[in-house]
Coordinates of N, CA, C and O in Angstrom, one line a residue:
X1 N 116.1 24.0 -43.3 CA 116.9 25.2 -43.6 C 116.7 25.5 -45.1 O 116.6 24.7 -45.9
X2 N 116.6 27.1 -45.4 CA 116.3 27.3 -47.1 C 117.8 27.8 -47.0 O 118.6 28.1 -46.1
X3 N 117.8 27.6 -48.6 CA 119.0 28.1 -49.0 C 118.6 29.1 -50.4 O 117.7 28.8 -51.2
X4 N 119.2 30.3 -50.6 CA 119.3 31.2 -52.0 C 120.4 31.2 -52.1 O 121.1 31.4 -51.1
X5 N 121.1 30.9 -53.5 CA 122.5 31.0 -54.4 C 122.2 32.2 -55.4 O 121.2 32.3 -56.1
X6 N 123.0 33.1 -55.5 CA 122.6 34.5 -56.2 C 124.5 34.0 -56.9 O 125.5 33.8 -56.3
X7 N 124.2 34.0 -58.2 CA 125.3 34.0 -59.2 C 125.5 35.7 -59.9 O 124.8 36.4 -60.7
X8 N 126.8 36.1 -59.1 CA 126.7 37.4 -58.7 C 127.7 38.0 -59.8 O 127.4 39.2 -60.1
X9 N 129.1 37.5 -60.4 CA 129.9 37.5 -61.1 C 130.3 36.4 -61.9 O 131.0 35.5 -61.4
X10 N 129.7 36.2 -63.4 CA 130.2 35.0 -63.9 C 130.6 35.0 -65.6 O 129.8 34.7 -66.5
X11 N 132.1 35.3 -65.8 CA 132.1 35.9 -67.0 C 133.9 35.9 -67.1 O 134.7 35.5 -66.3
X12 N 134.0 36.4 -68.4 CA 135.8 36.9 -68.9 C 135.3 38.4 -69.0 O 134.2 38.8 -69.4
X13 N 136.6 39.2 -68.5 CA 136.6 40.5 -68.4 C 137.9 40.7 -68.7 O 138.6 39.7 -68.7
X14 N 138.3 42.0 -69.2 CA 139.7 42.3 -69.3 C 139.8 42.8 -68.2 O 139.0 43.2 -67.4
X15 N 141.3 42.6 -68.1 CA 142.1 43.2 -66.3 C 141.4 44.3 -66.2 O 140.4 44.1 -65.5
X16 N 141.4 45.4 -66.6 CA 140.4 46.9 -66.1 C 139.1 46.9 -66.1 O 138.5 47.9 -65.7
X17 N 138.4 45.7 -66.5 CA 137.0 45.9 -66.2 C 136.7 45.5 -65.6 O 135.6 45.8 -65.2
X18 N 137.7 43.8 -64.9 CA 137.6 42.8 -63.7 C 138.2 44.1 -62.5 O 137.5 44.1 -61.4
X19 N 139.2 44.9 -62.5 CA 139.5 45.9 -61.6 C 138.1 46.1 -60.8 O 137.6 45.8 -59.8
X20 N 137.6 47.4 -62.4 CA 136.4 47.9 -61.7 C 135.3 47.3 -61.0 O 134.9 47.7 -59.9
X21 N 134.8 46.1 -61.7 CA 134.0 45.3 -60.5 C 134.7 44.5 -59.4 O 133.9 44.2 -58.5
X22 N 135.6 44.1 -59.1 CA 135.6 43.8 -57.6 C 136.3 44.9 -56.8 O 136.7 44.5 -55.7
X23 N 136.6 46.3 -57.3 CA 137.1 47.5 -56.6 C 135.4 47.9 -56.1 O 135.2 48.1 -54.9
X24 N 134.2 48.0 -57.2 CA 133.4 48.4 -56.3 C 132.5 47.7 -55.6 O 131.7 48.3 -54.9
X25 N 132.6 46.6 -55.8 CA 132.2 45.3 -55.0 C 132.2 45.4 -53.3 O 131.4 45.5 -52.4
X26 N 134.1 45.5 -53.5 CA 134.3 45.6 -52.5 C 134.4 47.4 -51.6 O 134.0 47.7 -50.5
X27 N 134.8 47.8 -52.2 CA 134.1 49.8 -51.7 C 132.4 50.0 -50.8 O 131.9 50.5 -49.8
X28 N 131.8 49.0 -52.1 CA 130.7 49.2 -51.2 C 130.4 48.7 -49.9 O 130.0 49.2 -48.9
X29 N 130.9 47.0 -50.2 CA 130.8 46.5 -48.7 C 132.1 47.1 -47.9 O 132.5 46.2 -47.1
X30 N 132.9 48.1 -47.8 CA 133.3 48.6 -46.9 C 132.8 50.1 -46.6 O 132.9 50.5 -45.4
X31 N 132.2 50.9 -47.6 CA 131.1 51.4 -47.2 C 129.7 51.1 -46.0 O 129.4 51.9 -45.1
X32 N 129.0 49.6 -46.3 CA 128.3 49.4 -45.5 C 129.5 49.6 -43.9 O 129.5 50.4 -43.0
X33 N 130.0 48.8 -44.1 CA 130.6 48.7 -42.4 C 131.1 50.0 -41.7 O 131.4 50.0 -40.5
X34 N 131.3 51.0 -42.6 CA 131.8 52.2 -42.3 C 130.6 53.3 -41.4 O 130.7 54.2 -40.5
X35 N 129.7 52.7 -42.4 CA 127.9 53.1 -41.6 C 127.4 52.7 -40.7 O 126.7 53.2 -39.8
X36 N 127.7 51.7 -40.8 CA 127.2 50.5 -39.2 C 128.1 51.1 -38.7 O 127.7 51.1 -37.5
X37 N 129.3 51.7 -38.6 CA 130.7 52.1 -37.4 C 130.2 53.7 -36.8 O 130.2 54.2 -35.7
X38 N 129.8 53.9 -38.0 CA 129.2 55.3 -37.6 C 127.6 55.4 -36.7 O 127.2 56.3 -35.9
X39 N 127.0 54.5 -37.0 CA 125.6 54.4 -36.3 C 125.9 54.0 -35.2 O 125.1 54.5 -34.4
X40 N 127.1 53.1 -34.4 CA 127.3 52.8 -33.7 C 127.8 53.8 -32.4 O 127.6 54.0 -31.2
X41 N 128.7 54.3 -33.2 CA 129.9 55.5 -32.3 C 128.6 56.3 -31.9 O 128.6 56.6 -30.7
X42 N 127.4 56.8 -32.7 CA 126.9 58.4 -32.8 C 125.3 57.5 -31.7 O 124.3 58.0 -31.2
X43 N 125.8 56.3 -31.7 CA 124.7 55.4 -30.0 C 125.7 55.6 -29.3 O 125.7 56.8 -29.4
X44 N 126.4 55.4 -28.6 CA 127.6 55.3 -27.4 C 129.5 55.3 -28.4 O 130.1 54.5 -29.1
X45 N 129.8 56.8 -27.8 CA 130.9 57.0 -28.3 C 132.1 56.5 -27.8 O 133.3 57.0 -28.0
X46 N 131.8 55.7 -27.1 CA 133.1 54.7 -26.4 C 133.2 53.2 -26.9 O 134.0 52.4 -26.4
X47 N 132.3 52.9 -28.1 CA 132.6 51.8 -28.6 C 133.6 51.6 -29.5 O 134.1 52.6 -30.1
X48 N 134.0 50.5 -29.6 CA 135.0 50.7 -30.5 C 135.1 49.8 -31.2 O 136.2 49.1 -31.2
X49 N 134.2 49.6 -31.9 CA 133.8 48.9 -33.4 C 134.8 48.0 -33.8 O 135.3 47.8 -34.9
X50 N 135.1 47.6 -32.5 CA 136.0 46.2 -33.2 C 135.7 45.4 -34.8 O 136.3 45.4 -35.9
X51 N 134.6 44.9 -34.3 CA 134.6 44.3 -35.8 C 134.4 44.7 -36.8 O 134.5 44.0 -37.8
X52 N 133.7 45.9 -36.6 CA 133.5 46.7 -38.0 C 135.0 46.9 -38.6 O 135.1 46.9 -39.8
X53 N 136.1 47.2 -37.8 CA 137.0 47.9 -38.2 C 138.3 47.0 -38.7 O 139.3 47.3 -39.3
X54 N 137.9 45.8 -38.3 CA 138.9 44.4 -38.3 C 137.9 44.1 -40.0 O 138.7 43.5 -40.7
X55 N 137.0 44.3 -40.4 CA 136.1 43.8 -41.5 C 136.5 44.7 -42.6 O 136.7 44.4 -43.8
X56 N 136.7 45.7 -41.9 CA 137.3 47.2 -43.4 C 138.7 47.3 -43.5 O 139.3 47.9 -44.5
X57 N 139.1 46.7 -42.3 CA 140.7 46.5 -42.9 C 141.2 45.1 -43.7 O 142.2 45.0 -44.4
X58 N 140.5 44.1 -43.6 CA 140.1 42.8 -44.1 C 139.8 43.0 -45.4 O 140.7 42.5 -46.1
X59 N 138.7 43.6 -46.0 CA 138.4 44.2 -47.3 C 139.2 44.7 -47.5 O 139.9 44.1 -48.3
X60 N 139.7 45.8 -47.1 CA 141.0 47.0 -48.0 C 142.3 45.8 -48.2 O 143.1 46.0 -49.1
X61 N 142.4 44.7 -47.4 CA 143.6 44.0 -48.0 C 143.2 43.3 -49.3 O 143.8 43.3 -50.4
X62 N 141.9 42.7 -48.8 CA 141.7 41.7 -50.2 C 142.0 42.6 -51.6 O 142.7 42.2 -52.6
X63 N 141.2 44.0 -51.4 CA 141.4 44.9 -52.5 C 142.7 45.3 -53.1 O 143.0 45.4 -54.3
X64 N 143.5 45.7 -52.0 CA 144.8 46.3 -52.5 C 145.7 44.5 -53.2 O 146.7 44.5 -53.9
X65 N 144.9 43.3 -52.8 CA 145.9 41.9 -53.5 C 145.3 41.8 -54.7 O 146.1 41.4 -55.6
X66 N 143.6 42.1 -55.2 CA 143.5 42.2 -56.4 C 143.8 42.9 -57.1 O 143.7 42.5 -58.3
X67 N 144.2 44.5 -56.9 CA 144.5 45.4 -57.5 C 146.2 45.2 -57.9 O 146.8 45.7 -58.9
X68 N 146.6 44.6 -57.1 CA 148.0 43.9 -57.1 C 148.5 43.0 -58.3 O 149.6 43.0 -58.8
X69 N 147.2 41.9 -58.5 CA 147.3 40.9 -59.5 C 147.0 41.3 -60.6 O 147.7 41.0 -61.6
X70 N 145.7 42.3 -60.6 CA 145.1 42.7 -61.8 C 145.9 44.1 -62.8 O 145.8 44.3 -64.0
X71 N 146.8 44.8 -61.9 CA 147.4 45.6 -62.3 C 148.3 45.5 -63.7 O 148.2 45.9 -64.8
X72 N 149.3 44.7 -62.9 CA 150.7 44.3 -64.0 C 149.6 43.8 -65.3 O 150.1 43.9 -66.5
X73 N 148.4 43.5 -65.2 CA 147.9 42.5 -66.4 C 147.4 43.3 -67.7 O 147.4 43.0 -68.9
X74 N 146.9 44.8 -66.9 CA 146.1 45.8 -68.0 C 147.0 46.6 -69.4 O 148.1 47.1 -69.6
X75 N 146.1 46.2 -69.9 CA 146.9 46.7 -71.4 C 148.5 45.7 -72.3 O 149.5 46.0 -73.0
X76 N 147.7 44.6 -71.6 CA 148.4 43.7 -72.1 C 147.7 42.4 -72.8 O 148.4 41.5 -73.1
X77 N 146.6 42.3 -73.0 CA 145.5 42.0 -74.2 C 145.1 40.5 -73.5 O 144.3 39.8 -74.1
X78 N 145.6 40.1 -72.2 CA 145.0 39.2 -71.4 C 144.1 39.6 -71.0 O 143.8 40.8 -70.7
X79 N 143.1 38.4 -71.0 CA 141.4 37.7 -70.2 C 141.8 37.3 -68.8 O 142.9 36.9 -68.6
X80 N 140.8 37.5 -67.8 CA 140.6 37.1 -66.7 C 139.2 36.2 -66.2 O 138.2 36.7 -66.3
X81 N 139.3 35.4 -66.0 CA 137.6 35.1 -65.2 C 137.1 34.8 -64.2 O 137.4 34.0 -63.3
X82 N 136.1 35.7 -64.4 CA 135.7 35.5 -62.5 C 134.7 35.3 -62.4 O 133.8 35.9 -62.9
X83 N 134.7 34.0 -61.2 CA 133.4 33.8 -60.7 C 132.8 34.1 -59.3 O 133.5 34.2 -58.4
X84 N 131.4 34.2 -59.2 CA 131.5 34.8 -57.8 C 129.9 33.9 -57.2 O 129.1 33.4 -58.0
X85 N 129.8 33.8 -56.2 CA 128.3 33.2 -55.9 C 128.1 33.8 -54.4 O 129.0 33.8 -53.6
X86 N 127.3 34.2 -54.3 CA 126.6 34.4 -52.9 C 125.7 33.1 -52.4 O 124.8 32.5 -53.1
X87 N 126.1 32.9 -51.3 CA 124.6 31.9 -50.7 C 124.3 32.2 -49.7 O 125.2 32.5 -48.9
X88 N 122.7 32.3 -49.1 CA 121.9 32.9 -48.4 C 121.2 31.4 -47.5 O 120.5 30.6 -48.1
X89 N 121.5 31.3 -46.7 CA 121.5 30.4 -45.4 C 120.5 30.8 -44.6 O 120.9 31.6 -43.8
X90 N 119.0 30.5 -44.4 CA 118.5 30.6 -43.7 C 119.0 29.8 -42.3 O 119.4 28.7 -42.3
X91 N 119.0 30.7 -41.3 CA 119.4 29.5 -40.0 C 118.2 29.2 -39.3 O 118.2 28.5 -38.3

């Protein structure tokens, strides 16, 4: 089995600049799935993208809990830090 680890986020940000990267972090990967829902429907319009659509409402929560956390924090001269890793799993 290969493995790749991509060190994707690893730093102190202030609340609005930790906002903006995991708001578009996560926009984009709900973007992708919004394209895969759409490639899908415009093959057979009776599907119904279960998991595309359980995946974008999954994301939109995670989003609306960091925007949640990160909110109250801005303009209040607090640090955040975040780390993030991707790992890539050959099977």
């Amino acid at each position: 089995m290969q493995e790749l680890q991509i060190e994707l986020i690893d730093g102190n940000f202030t609340p609005s600049d930790a906002m903006e990267i995991i708001t578009s972090v996560l926009d984009k990967k709900m973007n992708f799935h919004k394209l895969q829902r759409l490639a899908k429907t415009e093959r057979d319009h009776a599907d119904p993208c279960t998991f595309e659509n359980e995946r974008i409402a999954a994301l939109q929560s995670e989003k609306d809990k960091a925007i949640a956390f990160l909110g109250p924090m801005i303009n209040k001269g607090e640090n955040v830090s975040i780390k993030s890793k991707i790992d890539i799993i050959k099977n």
